[in-house]
CSV table of C-alpha atoms in Angstrom, one decimal:
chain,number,residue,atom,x,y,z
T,23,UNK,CA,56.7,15.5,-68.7
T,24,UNK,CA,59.6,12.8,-68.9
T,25,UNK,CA,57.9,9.0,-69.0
T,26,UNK,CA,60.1,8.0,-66.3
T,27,UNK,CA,59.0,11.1,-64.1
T,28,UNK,CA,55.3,9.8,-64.9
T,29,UNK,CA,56.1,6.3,-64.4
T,30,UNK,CA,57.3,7.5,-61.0
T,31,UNK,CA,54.2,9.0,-60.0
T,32,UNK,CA,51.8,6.4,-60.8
T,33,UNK,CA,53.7,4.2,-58.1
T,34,UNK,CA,53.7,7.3,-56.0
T,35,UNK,CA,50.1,7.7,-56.6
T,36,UNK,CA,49.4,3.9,-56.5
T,37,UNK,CA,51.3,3.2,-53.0
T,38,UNK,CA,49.4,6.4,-51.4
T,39,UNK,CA,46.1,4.4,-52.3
T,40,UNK,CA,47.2,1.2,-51.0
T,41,UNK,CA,48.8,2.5,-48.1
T,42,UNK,CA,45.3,4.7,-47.1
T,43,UNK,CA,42.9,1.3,-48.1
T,44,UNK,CA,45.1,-0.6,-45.3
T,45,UNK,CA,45.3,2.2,-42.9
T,46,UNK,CA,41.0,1.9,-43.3
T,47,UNK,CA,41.2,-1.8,-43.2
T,48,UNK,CA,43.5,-1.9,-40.1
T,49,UNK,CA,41.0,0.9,-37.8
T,50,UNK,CA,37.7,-1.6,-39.2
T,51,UNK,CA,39.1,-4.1,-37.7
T,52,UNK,CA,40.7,-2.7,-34.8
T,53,UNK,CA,36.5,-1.2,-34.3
T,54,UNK,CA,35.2,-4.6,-34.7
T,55,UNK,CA,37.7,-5.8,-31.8
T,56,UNK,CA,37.4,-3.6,-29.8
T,57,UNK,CA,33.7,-3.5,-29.7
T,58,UNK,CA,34.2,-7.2,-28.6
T,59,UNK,CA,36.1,-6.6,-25.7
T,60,UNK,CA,34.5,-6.0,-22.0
T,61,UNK,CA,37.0,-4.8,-19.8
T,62,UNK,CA,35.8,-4.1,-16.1
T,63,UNK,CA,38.9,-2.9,-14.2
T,64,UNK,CA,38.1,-1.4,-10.4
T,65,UNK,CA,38.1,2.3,-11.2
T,66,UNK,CA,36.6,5.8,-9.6
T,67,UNK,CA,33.8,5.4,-11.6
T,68,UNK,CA,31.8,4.1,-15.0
T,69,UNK,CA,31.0,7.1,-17.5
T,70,UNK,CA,27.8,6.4,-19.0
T,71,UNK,CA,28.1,7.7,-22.9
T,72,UNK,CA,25.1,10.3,-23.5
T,73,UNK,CA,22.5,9.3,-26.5
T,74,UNK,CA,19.0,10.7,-27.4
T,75,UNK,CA,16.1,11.1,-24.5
T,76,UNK,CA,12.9,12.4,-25.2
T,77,UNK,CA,11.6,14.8,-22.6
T,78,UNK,CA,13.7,13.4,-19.7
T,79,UNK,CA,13.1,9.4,-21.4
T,80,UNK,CA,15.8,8.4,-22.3
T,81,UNK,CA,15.4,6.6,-25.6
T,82,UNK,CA,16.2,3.0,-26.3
T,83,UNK,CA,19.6,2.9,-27.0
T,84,UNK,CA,20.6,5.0,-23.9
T,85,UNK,CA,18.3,2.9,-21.7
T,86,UNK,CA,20.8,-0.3,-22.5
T,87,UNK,CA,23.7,2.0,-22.0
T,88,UNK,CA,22.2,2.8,-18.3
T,89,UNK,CA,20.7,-0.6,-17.5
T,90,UNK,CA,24.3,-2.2,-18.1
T,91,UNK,CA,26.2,0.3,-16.3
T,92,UNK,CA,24.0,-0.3,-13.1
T,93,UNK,CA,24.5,-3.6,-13.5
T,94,UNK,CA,28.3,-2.8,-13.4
T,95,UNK,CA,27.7,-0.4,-10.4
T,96,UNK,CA,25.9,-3.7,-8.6
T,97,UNK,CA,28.8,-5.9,-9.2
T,98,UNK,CA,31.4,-3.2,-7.3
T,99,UNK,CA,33.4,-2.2,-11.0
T,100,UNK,CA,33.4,1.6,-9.4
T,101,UNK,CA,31.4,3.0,-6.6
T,102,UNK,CA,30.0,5.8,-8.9
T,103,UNK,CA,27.8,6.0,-11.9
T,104,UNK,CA,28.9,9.6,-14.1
T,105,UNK,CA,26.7,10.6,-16.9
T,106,UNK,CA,27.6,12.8,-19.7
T,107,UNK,CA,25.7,14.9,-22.5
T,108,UNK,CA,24.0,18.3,-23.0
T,109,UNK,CA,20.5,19.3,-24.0
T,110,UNK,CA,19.5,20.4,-27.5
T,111,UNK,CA,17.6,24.0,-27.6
T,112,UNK,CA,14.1,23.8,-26.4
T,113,UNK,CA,15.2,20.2,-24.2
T,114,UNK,CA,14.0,20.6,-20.7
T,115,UNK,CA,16.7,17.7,-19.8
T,116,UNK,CA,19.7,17.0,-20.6
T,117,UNK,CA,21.2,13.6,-21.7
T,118,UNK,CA,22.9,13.7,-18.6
T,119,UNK,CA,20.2,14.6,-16.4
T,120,UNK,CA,17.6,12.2,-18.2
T,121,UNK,CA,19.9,9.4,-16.9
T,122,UNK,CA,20.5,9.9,-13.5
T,123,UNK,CA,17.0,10.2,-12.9
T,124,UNK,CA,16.4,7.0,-15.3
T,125,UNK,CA,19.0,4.9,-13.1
T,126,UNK,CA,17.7,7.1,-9.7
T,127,UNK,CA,14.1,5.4,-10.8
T,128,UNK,CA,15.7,2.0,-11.7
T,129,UNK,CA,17.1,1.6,-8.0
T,130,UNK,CA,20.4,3.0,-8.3
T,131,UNK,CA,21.5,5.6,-5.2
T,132,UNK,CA,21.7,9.0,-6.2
T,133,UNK,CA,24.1,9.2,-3.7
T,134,UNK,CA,26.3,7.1,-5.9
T,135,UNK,CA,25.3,9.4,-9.3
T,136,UNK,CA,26.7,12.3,-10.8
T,137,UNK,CA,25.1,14.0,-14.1
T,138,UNK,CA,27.6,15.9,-16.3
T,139,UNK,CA,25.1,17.8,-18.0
T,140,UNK,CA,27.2,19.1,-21.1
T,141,UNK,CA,28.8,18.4,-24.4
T,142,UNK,CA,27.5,17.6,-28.0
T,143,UNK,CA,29.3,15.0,-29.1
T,144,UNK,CA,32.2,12.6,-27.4
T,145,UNK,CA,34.9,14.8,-27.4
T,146,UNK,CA,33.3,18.1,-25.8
T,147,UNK,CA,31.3,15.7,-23.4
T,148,UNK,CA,34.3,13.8,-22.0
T,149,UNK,CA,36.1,17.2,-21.9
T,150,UNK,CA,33.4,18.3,-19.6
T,151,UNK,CA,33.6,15.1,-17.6
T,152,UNK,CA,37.5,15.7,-17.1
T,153,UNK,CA,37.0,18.8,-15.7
T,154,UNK,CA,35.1,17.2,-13.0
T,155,UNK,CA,37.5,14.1,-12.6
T,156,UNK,CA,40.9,16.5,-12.1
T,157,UNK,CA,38.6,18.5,-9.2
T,158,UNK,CA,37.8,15.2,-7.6
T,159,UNK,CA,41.2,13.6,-8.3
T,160,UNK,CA,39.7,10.6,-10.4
T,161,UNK,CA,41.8,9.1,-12.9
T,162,UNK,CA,40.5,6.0,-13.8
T,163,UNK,CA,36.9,5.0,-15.6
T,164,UNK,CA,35.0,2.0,-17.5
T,165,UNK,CA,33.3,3.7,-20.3
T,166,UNK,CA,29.9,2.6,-21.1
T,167,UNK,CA,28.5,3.2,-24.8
T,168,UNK,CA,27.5,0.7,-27.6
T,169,UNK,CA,30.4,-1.5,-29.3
T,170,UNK,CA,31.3,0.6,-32.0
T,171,UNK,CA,31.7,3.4,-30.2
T,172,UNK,CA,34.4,1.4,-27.7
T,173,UNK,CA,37.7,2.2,-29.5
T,174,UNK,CA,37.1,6.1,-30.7
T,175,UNK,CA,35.5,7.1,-26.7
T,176,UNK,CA,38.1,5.1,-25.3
T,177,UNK,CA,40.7,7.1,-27.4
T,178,UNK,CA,39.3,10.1,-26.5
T,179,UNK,CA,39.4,9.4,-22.9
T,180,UNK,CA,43.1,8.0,-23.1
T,181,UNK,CA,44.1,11.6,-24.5
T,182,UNK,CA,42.7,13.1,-21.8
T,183,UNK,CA,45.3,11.2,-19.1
T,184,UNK,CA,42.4,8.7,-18.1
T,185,UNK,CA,43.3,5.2,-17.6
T,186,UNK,CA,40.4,3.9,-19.3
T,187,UNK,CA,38.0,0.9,-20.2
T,188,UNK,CA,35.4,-0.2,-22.3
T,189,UNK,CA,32.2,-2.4,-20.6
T,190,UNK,CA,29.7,-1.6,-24.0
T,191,UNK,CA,26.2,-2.9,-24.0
T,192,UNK,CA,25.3,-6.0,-25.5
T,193,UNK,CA,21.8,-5.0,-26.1
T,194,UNK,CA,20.0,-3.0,-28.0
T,195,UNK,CA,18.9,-1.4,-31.6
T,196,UNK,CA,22.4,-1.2,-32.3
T,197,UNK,CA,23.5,-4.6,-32.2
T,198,UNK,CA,19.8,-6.0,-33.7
T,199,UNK,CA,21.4,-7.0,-37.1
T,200,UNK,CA,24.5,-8.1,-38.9
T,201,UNK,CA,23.3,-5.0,-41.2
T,202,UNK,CA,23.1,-2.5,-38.6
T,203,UNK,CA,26.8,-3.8,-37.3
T,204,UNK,CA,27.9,-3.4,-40.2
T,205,UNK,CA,27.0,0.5,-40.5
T,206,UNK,CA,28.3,1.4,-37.6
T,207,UNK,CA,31.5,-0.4,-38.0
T,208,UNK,CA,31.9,1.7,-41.3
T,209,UNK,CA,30.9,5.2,-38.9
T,210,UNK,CA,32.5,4.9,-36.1
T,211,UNK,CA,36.0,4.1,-39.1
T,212,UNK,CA,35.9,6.8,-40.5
T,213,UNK,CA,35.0,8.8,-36.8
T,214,UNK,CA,37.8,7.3,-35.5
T,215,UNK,CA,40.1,8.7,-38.3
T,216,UNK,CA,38.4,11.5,-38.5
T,217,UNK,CA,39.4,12.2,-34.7
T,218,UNK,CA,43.2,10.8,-35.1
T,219,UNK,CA,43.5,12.8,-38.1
T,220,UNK,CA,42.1,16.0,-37.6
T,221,UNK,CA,44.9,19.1,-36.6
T,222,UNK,CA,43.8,20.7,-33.2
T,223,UNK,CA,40.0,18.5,-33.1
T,224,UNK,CA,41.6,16.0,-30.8
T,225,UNK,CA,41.1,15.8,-26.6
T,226,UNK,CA,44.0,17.6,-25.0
T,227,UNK,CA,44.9,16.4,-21.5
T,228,UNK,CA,43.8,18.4,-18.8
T,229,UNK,CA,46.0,17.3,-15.7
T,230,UNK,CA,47.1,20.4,-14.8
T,231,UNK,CA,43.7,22.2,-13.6
């Protein structure tokens, strides 16, 4: 192979590094600032991000996910509380499930909530919760999930025609520790590309049902 052609390639092969170490660089930081934004627009309801319960407990992390978005239902940001998230095999509750009765128990109206009671992960959970705001004509939401998690749900959401926000908790095992911060800044990076970057594996707008 001719020097030049070589010479050539090792630029090639040098820019395509450089340009995927900033495209990294660029999402951490869009993560980190976004998880420091708390956005709490009127909309037709706050979506509640799903995360581990224990027999119908719901564990520590979800419990600050549902304690802040009561407090958001209390101060008028939507007139509806939606939770999202399936149950593994065996589960006699589902994530979704497990928090309405959680916020049900913690004073909220169940007139006012809504379990979703599917999905595995963000994508296939907001999917499910779209096909419940087209039937009831909703269209707008504050998302409610830890601060890492705020740019790749609100993505998600976004895809899926929702005009959405993030409100995420403050509170918590996840935001203990410049450590721990640090770990999920790194995940929910390389979820987000992951998500942006995958053929077909995105949310695909539903409008139309």
């Amino acid at each position: 192979m001719p020097f030049a052609l070589l010479r050539v390639l090792y630029r090639l092969t040098i820019l395509a590094l450089l340009a995927a170490v900033t495209l990294v660089a660029v999402t951490a930081g869009r993560v980190w600032w976004t998880a420091r934004q708390d956005q709490r627009p009127a909309s037709d309801a706050i979506v509640v991000l799903g995360a581990s319960q224990f027999d119908g407990r719901p564990s520590a992390v979800f419990r600050n996910r549902l304690a802040h978005a009561a407090e958001l239902q209390r101060q008028a940001v939507a007139p509806r509380i939606v939770t999202v998230g399936g149950a593994r095999p065996g589960d006699r509750f589902s994530e979704a499930e497990a928090g309405v009765n959680w916020l049900a128990a913690h004073g909220v109206s169940r007139s006012r909530l809504l379990a979703v009671p599917a999905g595995t992960d963000t994508v296939s959970s907001l999917r499910a919760a779209n096909a419940v705001f087209v039937r009831r004509g909703w269209r707008s939401a504050v998302l409610v999930t830890d601060p890492w998690h705020s740019l790749r749900s609100r993505a998600i959401a976004g895809d899926l025609g929702w005009r959405a926000a993030t409100s995420p908790t403050r509170s918590g095992p996840v935001v203990r520790t410049r450590e721990t911060e640090a770990r999920y800044v790194v995940r929910e990076t390389l979820g987000y590309l992951y998500y942006r970057l995958s053929p077909g594996d995105g949310a695909t707008p539903a409008r139309t049902a």
